Coordinates of N, CA, C and O in Angstrom, one line a residue:
M1 N -32.0 24.2 20.8 CA -32.1 23.2 19.8 C -31.0 23.2 18.8 O -30.5 22.2 18.4
R2 N -30.5 24.4 18.4 CA -29.3 24.5 17.5 C -28.1 23.9 18.1 O -27.3 23.2 17.4
N3 N -27.9 24.1 19.4 CA -26.7 23.5 20.1 C -26.8 22.0 20.1 O -25.8 21.3 19.8
R4 N -28.0 21.4 20.3 CA -28.1 20.0 20.3 C -27.8 19.5 18.9 O -27.2 18.4 18.7
L5 N -28.3 20.1 17.9 CA -28.1 19.7 16.5 C -26.6 19.8 16.1 O -26.1 18.9 15.5
A6 N -25.9 20.8 16.6 CA -24.5 21.0 16.3 C -23.7 19.9 17.0 O -22.8 19.3 16.5
I7 N -24.1 19.5 18.3 CA -23.4 18.5 19.0 C -23.6 17.1 18.3 O -22.7 16.3 18.2
L8 N -24.8 16.9 17.9 CA -25.1 15.6 17.2 C -24.4 15.5 15.9 O -23.9 14.4 15.6
T9 N -24.3 16.6 15.2 CA -23.5 16.6 13.9 C -22.1 16.3 14.2 O -21.5 15.4 13.5
V10 N -21.5 16.9 15.2 CA -20.0 16.7 15.5 C -19.9 15.2 15.9 O -18.9 14.5 15.5
A11 N -20.8 14.8 16.8 CA -20.7 13.4 17.3 C -20.8 12.4 16.2 O -20.2 11.3 16.3
T12 N -21.6 12.7 15.2 CA -21.8 11.8 14.1 C -20.5 11.8 13.1 O -20.1 10.7 12.7
L13 N -20.0 12.9 12.9 CA -18.9 13.1 11.9 C -17.5 12.7 12.5 O -16.6 12.2 11.8
L14 N -17.3 12.9 13.8 CA -16.0 12.6 14.4 C -15.6 11.1 14.3 O -14.5 10.9 13.9
P15 N -16.4 10.1 14.6 CA -16.0 8.8 14.4 C -15.7 8.4 12.9 O -14.8 7.7 12.6
L16 N -16.4 9.1 12.0 CA -16.1 8.8 10.6 C -14.7 9.3 10.2 O -14.0 8.6 9.5
T17 N -14.4 10.5 10.6 CA -13.0 11.0 10.2 C -11.9 10.3 10.9 O -10.9 10.1 10.4
G18 N -12.2 9.8 12.2 CA -11.2 9.0 12.9 C -11.0 7.7 12.2 O -9.9 7.2 12.1
G19 N -12.1 7.1 11.7 CA -12.0 5.8 11.0 C -11.2 6.0 9.7 O -10.4 5.1 9.4
V20 N -11.4 7.1 9.0 CA -10.6 7.3 7.8 C -9.1 7.4 8.1 O -8.3 6.9 7.4
S21 N -8.8 8.2 9.2 CA -7.4 8.3 9.5 C -6.7 7.0 9.9 O -5.6 6.7 9.5
I22 N -7.5 6.1 10.6 CA -6.9 4.8 11.0 C -6.8 4.0 9.7 O -5.7 3.3 9.6
A23 N -7.7 4.0 8.8 CA -7.6 3.2 7.6 C -6.4 3.7 6.8 O -5.7 2.9 6.2
A24 N -6.2 5.0 6.7 CA -5.1 5.5 5.9 C -3.8 5.1 6.5 O -2.9 4.7 5.8
A25 N -3.7 5.2 7.8 CA -2.5 4.8 8.5 C -2.2 3.3 8.3 O -1.0 2.9 8.1
S26 N -3.2 2.5 8.4 CA -2.9 1.0 8.2 C -2.5 0.7 6.8 O -1.8 -0.2 6.5
Q27 N -3.1 1.4 5.8 CA -2.7 1.2 4.4 C -1.3 1.6 4.2 O -0.5 0.9 3.5
T28 N -0.8 2.7 4.8 CA 0.6 3.1 4.7 C 1.5 2.1 5.3 O 2.5 1.7 4.7
A29 N 1.1 1.6 6.5 CA 2.0 0.6 7.1 C 2.0 -0.7 6.3 O 3.0 -1.4 6.2
A30 N 0.9 -1.1 5.6 CA 0.9 -2.3 4.8 C 1.7 -2.2 3.6 O 2.3 -3.2 3.1
H31 N 2.0 -1.0 3.1 CA 2.8 -0.8 1.9 C 4.2 -0.7 2.2 O 5.1 -0.7 1.3
A32 N 4.6 -0.5 3.5 CA 6.0 -0.4 3.8 C 6.6 -1.8 3.8 O 6.3 -2.6 4.7
T33 N 7.4 -2.1 2.8 CA 8.0 -3.4 2.7 C 9.4 -3.4 3.1 O 10.1 -2.4 2.9
I34 N 9.9 -4.5 3.5 CA 11.3 -4.7 3.9 C 11.9 -5.7 3.0 O 11.4 -6.8 2.9
G35 N 13.0 -5.3 2.3 CA 13.6 -6.2 1.4 C 14.4 -7.3 2.1 O 15.0 -7.0 3.2
P36 N 14.5 -8.5 1.6 CA 15.3 -9.5 2.3 C 16.8 -9.3 2.2 O 17.2 -8.7 1.2
V37 N 17.5 -9.7 3.2 CA 19.0 -9.6 3.2 C 19.6 -11.0 3.3 O 19.3 -11.7 4.3
T38 N 20.3 -11.4 2.2 CA 20.9 -12.7 2.2 C 22.4 -12.5 2.6 O 23.1 -11.8 1.9
V39 N 22.8 -13.2 3.6 CA 24.2 -13.2 4.1 C 24.8 -14.5 3.8 O 24.2 -15.6 4.1
S40 N 25.9 -14.5 3.1 CA 26.6 -15.8 2.7 C 28.1 -15.6 2.8 O 28.6 -14.5 2.9
G41 N 28.8 -16.7 2.8 CA 30.2 -16.7 2.8 C 30.8 -18.1 3.1 O 30.1 -19.1 3.0
T42 N 32.0 -18.1 3.6 CA 32.7 -19.3 3.9 C 32.9 -19.5 5.4 O 32.8 -18.5 6.1
V43 N 33.1 -20.7 5.8 CA 33.2 -21.0 7.3 C 34.5 -21.8 7.5 O 34.7 -22.8 6.8
D44 N 35.3 -21.3 8.4 CA 36.6 -22.0 8.7 C 36.3 -23.2 9.6 O 35.3 -23.3 10.3
D45 N 37.2 -24.2 9.5 CA 37.1 -25.4 10.3 C 37.2 -25.0 11.8 O 37.8 -23.9 12.1
C46 N 36.8 -25.9 12.7 CA 36.9 -25.6 14.1 C 38.4 -25.8 14.5 O 39.2 -26.4 13.8
D47 N 38.7 -25.3 15.7 CA 40.1 -25.4 16.2 C 40.5 -26.9 16.4 O 41.6 -27.3 16.3
S48 N 39.5 -27.7 16.6 CA 39.7 -29.2 16.8 C 40.0 -29.9 15.4 O 40.4 -31.0 15.4
G49 N 39.9 -29.1 14.3 CA 40.1 -29.7 13.0 C 38.9 -30.3 12.4 O 38.9 -30.7 11.2
A50 N 37.8 -30.3 13.1 CA 36.5 -30.8 12.6 C 35.9 -29.9 11.6 O 36.1 -28.6 11.6
S51 N 35.2 -30.4 10.7 CA 34.5 -29.6 9.6 C 33.3 -29.0 10.2 O 32.6 -29.5 11.1
P52 N 32.9 -27.8 9.7 CA 31.6 -27.2 10.1 C 30.4 -28.0 9.7 O 30.4 -28.6 8.6
D53 N 29.4 -28.0 10.5 CA 28.2 -28.7 10.3 C 27.0 -27.8 10.1 O 26.2 -28.0 9.2
S54 N 27.0 -26.7 10.8 CA 25.9 -25.7 10.7 C 26.4 -24.3 11.1 O 27.3 -24.2 11.9
V55 N 25.7 -23.3 10.6 CA 25.9 -21.9 11.0 C 24.6 -21.4 11.5 O 23.5 -21.5 10.9
K56 N 24.6 -20.7 12.7 CA 23.4 -20.1 13.2 C 23.8 -18.6 13.4 O 24.8 -18.3 14.0
I57 N 23.0 -17.7 12.9 CA 23.2 -16.3 13.1 C 22.0 -15.7 13.7 O 20.9 -15.8 13.1
K58 N 22.2 -15.0 14.8 CA 21.1 -14.2 15.5 C 21.3 -12.8 15.0 O 22.3 -12.2 15.2
A59 N 20.2 -12.2 14.5 CA 20.2 -10.8 14.0 C 18.9 -10.1 14.4 O 17.9 -10.4 13.8
G60 N 19.0 -9.3 15.4 CA 17.8 -8.6 15.9 C 16.7 -9.6 16.3 O 17.1 -10.6 17.1
P61 N 15.5 -9.5 15.8 CA 14.4 -10.5 16.2 C 14.5 -11.8 15.5 O 13.7 -12.7 15.8
E62 N 15.4 -12.0 14.6 CA 15.5 -13.3 13.8 C 16.7 -14.1 14.2 O 17.8 -13.6 14.5
T63 N 16.6 -15.4 14.1 CA 17.7 -16.3 14.2 C 17.5 -17.3 13.0 O 16.5 -17.9 12.8
K64 N 18.6 -17.4 12.2 CA 18.5 -18.2 11.0 C 19.7 -19.3 11.1 O 20.7 -19.0 11.6
V65 N 19.4 -20.5 10.6 CA 20.3 -21.6 10.6 C 20.5 -22.2 9.2 O 19.5 -22.4 8.5
D66 N 21.8 -22.4 8.9 CA 22.0 -23.2 7.6 C 22.7 -24.5 8.1 O 23.8 -24.5 8.6
N67 N 21.9 -25.6 7.9 CA 22.4 -26.9 8.2 C 23.0 -27.7 7.1 O 23.2 -28.9 7.2
S68 N 23.2 -27.0 6.0 CA 23.6 -27.7 4.7 C 25.2 -27.9 4.6 O 25.6 -28.4 3.6
L69 N 25.9 -27.6 5.7 CA 27.4 -27.6 5.5 C 27.9 -29.1 5.7 O 29.0 -29.4 5.2
A70 N 27.2 -29.9 6.4 CA 27.7 -31.3 6.6 C 28.0 -32.0 5.3 O 27.1 -32.2 4.5
G71 N 29.3 -32.4 5.1 CA 29.6 -33.2 3.9 C 29.8 -32.3 2.7 O 30.1 -32.8 1.6
N72 N 29.4 -31.1 2.7 CA 29.5 -30.2 1.6 C 30.7 -29.2 1.7 O 31.6 -29.4 2.5
S73 N 30.7 -28.2 0.9 CA 31.7 -27.2 1.0 C 31.6 -26.4 2.3 O 30.6 -26.6 3.1
N74 N 32.5 -25.6 2.6 CA 32.4 -24.7 3.8 C 31.6 -23.4 3.5 O 32.0 -22.4 4.0
S75 N 30.6 -23.5 2.7 CA 29.9 -22.3 2.3 C 28.5 -22.3 3.0 O 27.9 -23.4 3.1
Y76 N 28.0 -21.1 3.4 CA 26.7 -21.0 4.0 C 25.9 -19.9 3.4 O 26.5 -19.0 2.7
S77 N 24.6 -19.9 3.6 CA 23.8 -18.8 3.1 C 22.5 -18.8 4.0 O 21.8 -19.8 4.1
V78 N 22.1 -17.6 4.5 CA 20.9 -17.4 5.3 C 20.2 -16.1 4.8 O 20.9 -15.2 4.4
T79 N 18.9 -16.1 4.9 CA 18.2 -14.9 4.5 C 17.4 -14.3 5.6 O 16.6 -15.1 6.2
F80 N 17.6 -13.1 5.9 CA 16.8 -12.4 6.9 C 15.7 -11.5 6.3 O 16.0 -10.9 5.3
K81 N 14.6 -11.5 6.9 CA 13.4 -10.7 6.4 C 13.0 -9.6 7.3 O 12.0 -8.9 7.0
K82 N 13.7 -9.3 8.4 CA 13.2 -8.3 9.3 C 14.3 -7.3 9.6 O 14.3 -6.6 10.6
V83 N 15.2 -7.1 8.6 CA 16.2 -6.0 8.7 C 15.5 -4.7 8.3 O 15.0 -4.7 7.1
P84 N 15.5 -3.7 9.1 CA 14.8 -2.5 8.7 C 15.3 -1.8 7.4 O 16.5 -1.8 7.2
T85 N 14.4 -1.3 6.6 CA 14.8 -0.6 5.4 C 15.6 0.6 5.8 O 15.2 1.4 6.6
G86 N 16.8 0.7 5.3 CA 17.7 1.8 5.6 C 18.4 1.7 6.9 O 19.1 2.6 7.3
G87 N 18.1 0.6 7.6 CA 18.7 0.4 9.0 C 19.7 -0.8 9.0 O 20.1 -1.2 7.9
S88 N 20.0 -1.2 10.2 CA 20.9 -2.3 10.3 C 20.7 -3.1 11.6 O 20.0 -2.5 12.5
V89 N 21.2 -4.3 11.7 CA 21.1 -5.1 12.9 C 22.5 -5.8 13.0 O 23.2 -5.9 12.1
T90 N 22.8 -6.2 14.2 CA 24.1 -6.9 14.5 C 23.9 -8.4 14.3 O 23.0 -9.0 15.0
G91 N 24.7 -9.0 13.5 CA 24.6 -10.5 13.3 C 25.6 -11.1 14.3 O 26.8 -10.7 14.3
K92 N 25.2 -12.1 15.0 CA 26.0 -12.8 16.0 C 26.1 -14.3 15.6 O 25.1 -15.0 15.9
P93 N 27.2 -14.7 14.9 CA 27.2 -16.1 14.4 C 27.8 -17.1 15.3 O 28.7 -16.8 16.1
T94 N 27.3 -18.3 15.3 CA 27.8 -19.4 16.0 C 27.9 -20.6 15.0 O 27.0 -20.9 14.3
V95 N 29.1 -21.2 15.0 CA 29.3 -22.4 14.1 C 29.4 -23.6 14.9 O 30.1 -23.7 15.9
T96 N 28.7 -24.6 14.5 CA 28.7 -26.0 15.1 C 29.4 -26.9 14.2 O 29.1 -27.0 13.0
C97 N 30.4 -27.6 14.7 CA 31.2 -28.6 13.9 C 30.7 -30.0 14.1 O 29.9 -30.3 15.0
D98 N 31.1 -30.9 13.1 CA 30.6 -32.2 13.1 C 31.0 -33.0 14.4 O 30.5 -34.1 14.6
D99 N 32.0 -32.6 15.2 CA 32.3 -33.3 16.4 C 31.6 -32.6 17.6 O 32.0 -32.8 18.7
E100 N 30.6 -31.8 17.3 CA 29.7 -31.1 18.3 C 30.4 -30.0 19.0 O 29.8 -29.4 19.9
T101 N 31.6 -29.6 18.6 CA 32.2 -28.4 19.2 C 31.6 -27.2 18.5 O 31.1 -27.3 17.4
K102 N 31.7 -26.1 19.1 CA 31.1 -24.8 18.6 C 32.2 -23.7 18.7 O 33.0 -23.7 19.6
Y103 N 32.1 -22.7 17.8 CA 32.8 -21.5 18.0 C 32.0 -20.3 17.6 O 31.1 -20.4 16.7
K104 N 32.2 -19.2 18.2 CA 31.6 -18.0 17.9 C 32.5 -17.2 17.0 O 33.8 -17.2 17.2
S105 N 32.0 -16.6 16.0 CA 32.7 -15.7 15.1 C 32.4 -14.3 15.5 O 31.4 -14.0 16.2
D106 N 33.3 -13.3 15.0 CA 33.0 -11.9 15.4 C 31.7 -11.4 14.9 O 31.3 -11.8 13.8
P107 N 31.0 -10.7 15.7 CA 29.7 -10.0 15.3 C 30.0 -9.1 14.1 O 31.1 -8.6 13.9
F108 N 29.0 -8.9 13.3 CA 29.1 -8.1 12.1 C 27.8 -7.3 11.9 O 26.7 -7.8 12.4
T109 N 27.8 -6.3 11.1 CA 26.6 -5.5 10.8 C 25.9 -6.0 9.6 O 26.6 -6.1 8.6
I110 N 24.6 -6.2 9.7 CA 23.8 -6.6 8.5 C 23.0 -5.4 8.2 O 22.2 -4.8 9.0
K111 N 23.2 -4.9 7.0 CA 22.6 -3.6 6.5 C 21.4 -3.9 5.7 O 21.4 -4.6 4.7
G112 N 20.3 -3.2 6.0 CA 19.0 -3.3 5.2 C 19.1 -2.5 3.9 O 19.9 -1.5 3.8
S113 N 18.3 -2.8 3.0 CA 18.2 -2.0 1.7 C 17.7 -0.6 2.0 O 16.9 -0.4 2.9
T114 N 18.1 0.3 1.2 CA 17.6 1.7 1.3 C 16.3 1.9 0.6 O 15.6 2.9 0.8
N115 N 15.9 0.9 -0.2 CA 14.6 1.1 -1.0 C 13.8 -0.2 -1.0 O 13.0 -0.4 -2.0
S116 N 14.0 -1.1 -0.1 CA 13.2 -2.4 0.0 C 13.5 -3.4 -1.1 O 12.8 -4.4 -1.2
S117 N 14.6 -3.2 -1.8 CA 15.0 -4.3 -2.8 C 15.9 -5.3 -2.1 O 16.5 -5.0 -1.1
P118 N 16.0 -6.5 -2.6 CA 16.9 -7.5 -1.9 C 18.3 -7.1 -1.9 O 18.8 -6.4 -2.7
V119 N 19.0 -7.5 -0.8 CA 20.4 -7.2 -0.6 C 21.2 -8.5 -0.4 O 20.7 -9.4 0.2
K120 N 22.4 -8.6 -0.9 CA 23.3 -9.7 -0.7 C 24.5 -9.2 0.0 O 25.1 -8.1 -0.5
Q121 N 24.9 -9.8 1.0 CA 26.1 -9.4 1.8 C 27.0 -10.6 2.1 O 26.5 -11.7 2.4
K122 N 28.3 -10.4 1.9 CA 29.2 -11.5 2.1 C 30.0 -11.3 3.5 O 30.5 -10.3 3.7
E123 N 30.0 -12.4 4.2 CA 30.7 -12.4 5.5 C 31.3 -13.8 5.7 O 30.6 -14.8 5.7
N124 N 32.6 -13.8 5.8 CA 33.3 -15.1 6.0 C 33.5 -15.2 7.6 O 33.8 -14.3 8.3
L125 N 33.3 -16.5 8.1 CA 33.3 -16.7 9.5 C 34.5 -17.5 9.9 O 34.9 -18.5 9.2
E126 N 35.1 -17.1 11.0 CA 36.3 -17.8 11.5 C 36.2 -17.7 13.0 O 35.6 -16.8 13.6
P127 N 36.9 -18.6 13.7 CA 36.9 -18.6 15.2 C 37.5 -17.2 15.7 O 38.4 -16.7 15.1
Q128 N 37.0 -16.7 16.8 CA 37.4 -15.5 17.4 C 38.8 -15.7 18.0 O 39.2 -16.7 18.4

């Protein structure tokens, strides 16, 4: 009878302590925030002489596009929200010009914040 009581006690308490561990782990994950990284800079004209129309940058799991270049200055700005805190991803930029030509610019490193605060990074884009 004592063995049965001991087994029932363990069987009753085990799911409770497991549930507490899972709840604590998910609370920790929920508090881990990633600060946004804004990448901005200037964009060179295309080799054809056409003005830049948009900038697309693929960085890890995110792809961001700035379509505001048409008729404006050659400045762009995109914000990434999935750059790991204290880590980095490679940004791979492509510029589309108003005559529909495209050029790739050199890849660059996008660095995440060390403490989840916002980061601003300047990268000027030009044809490879």
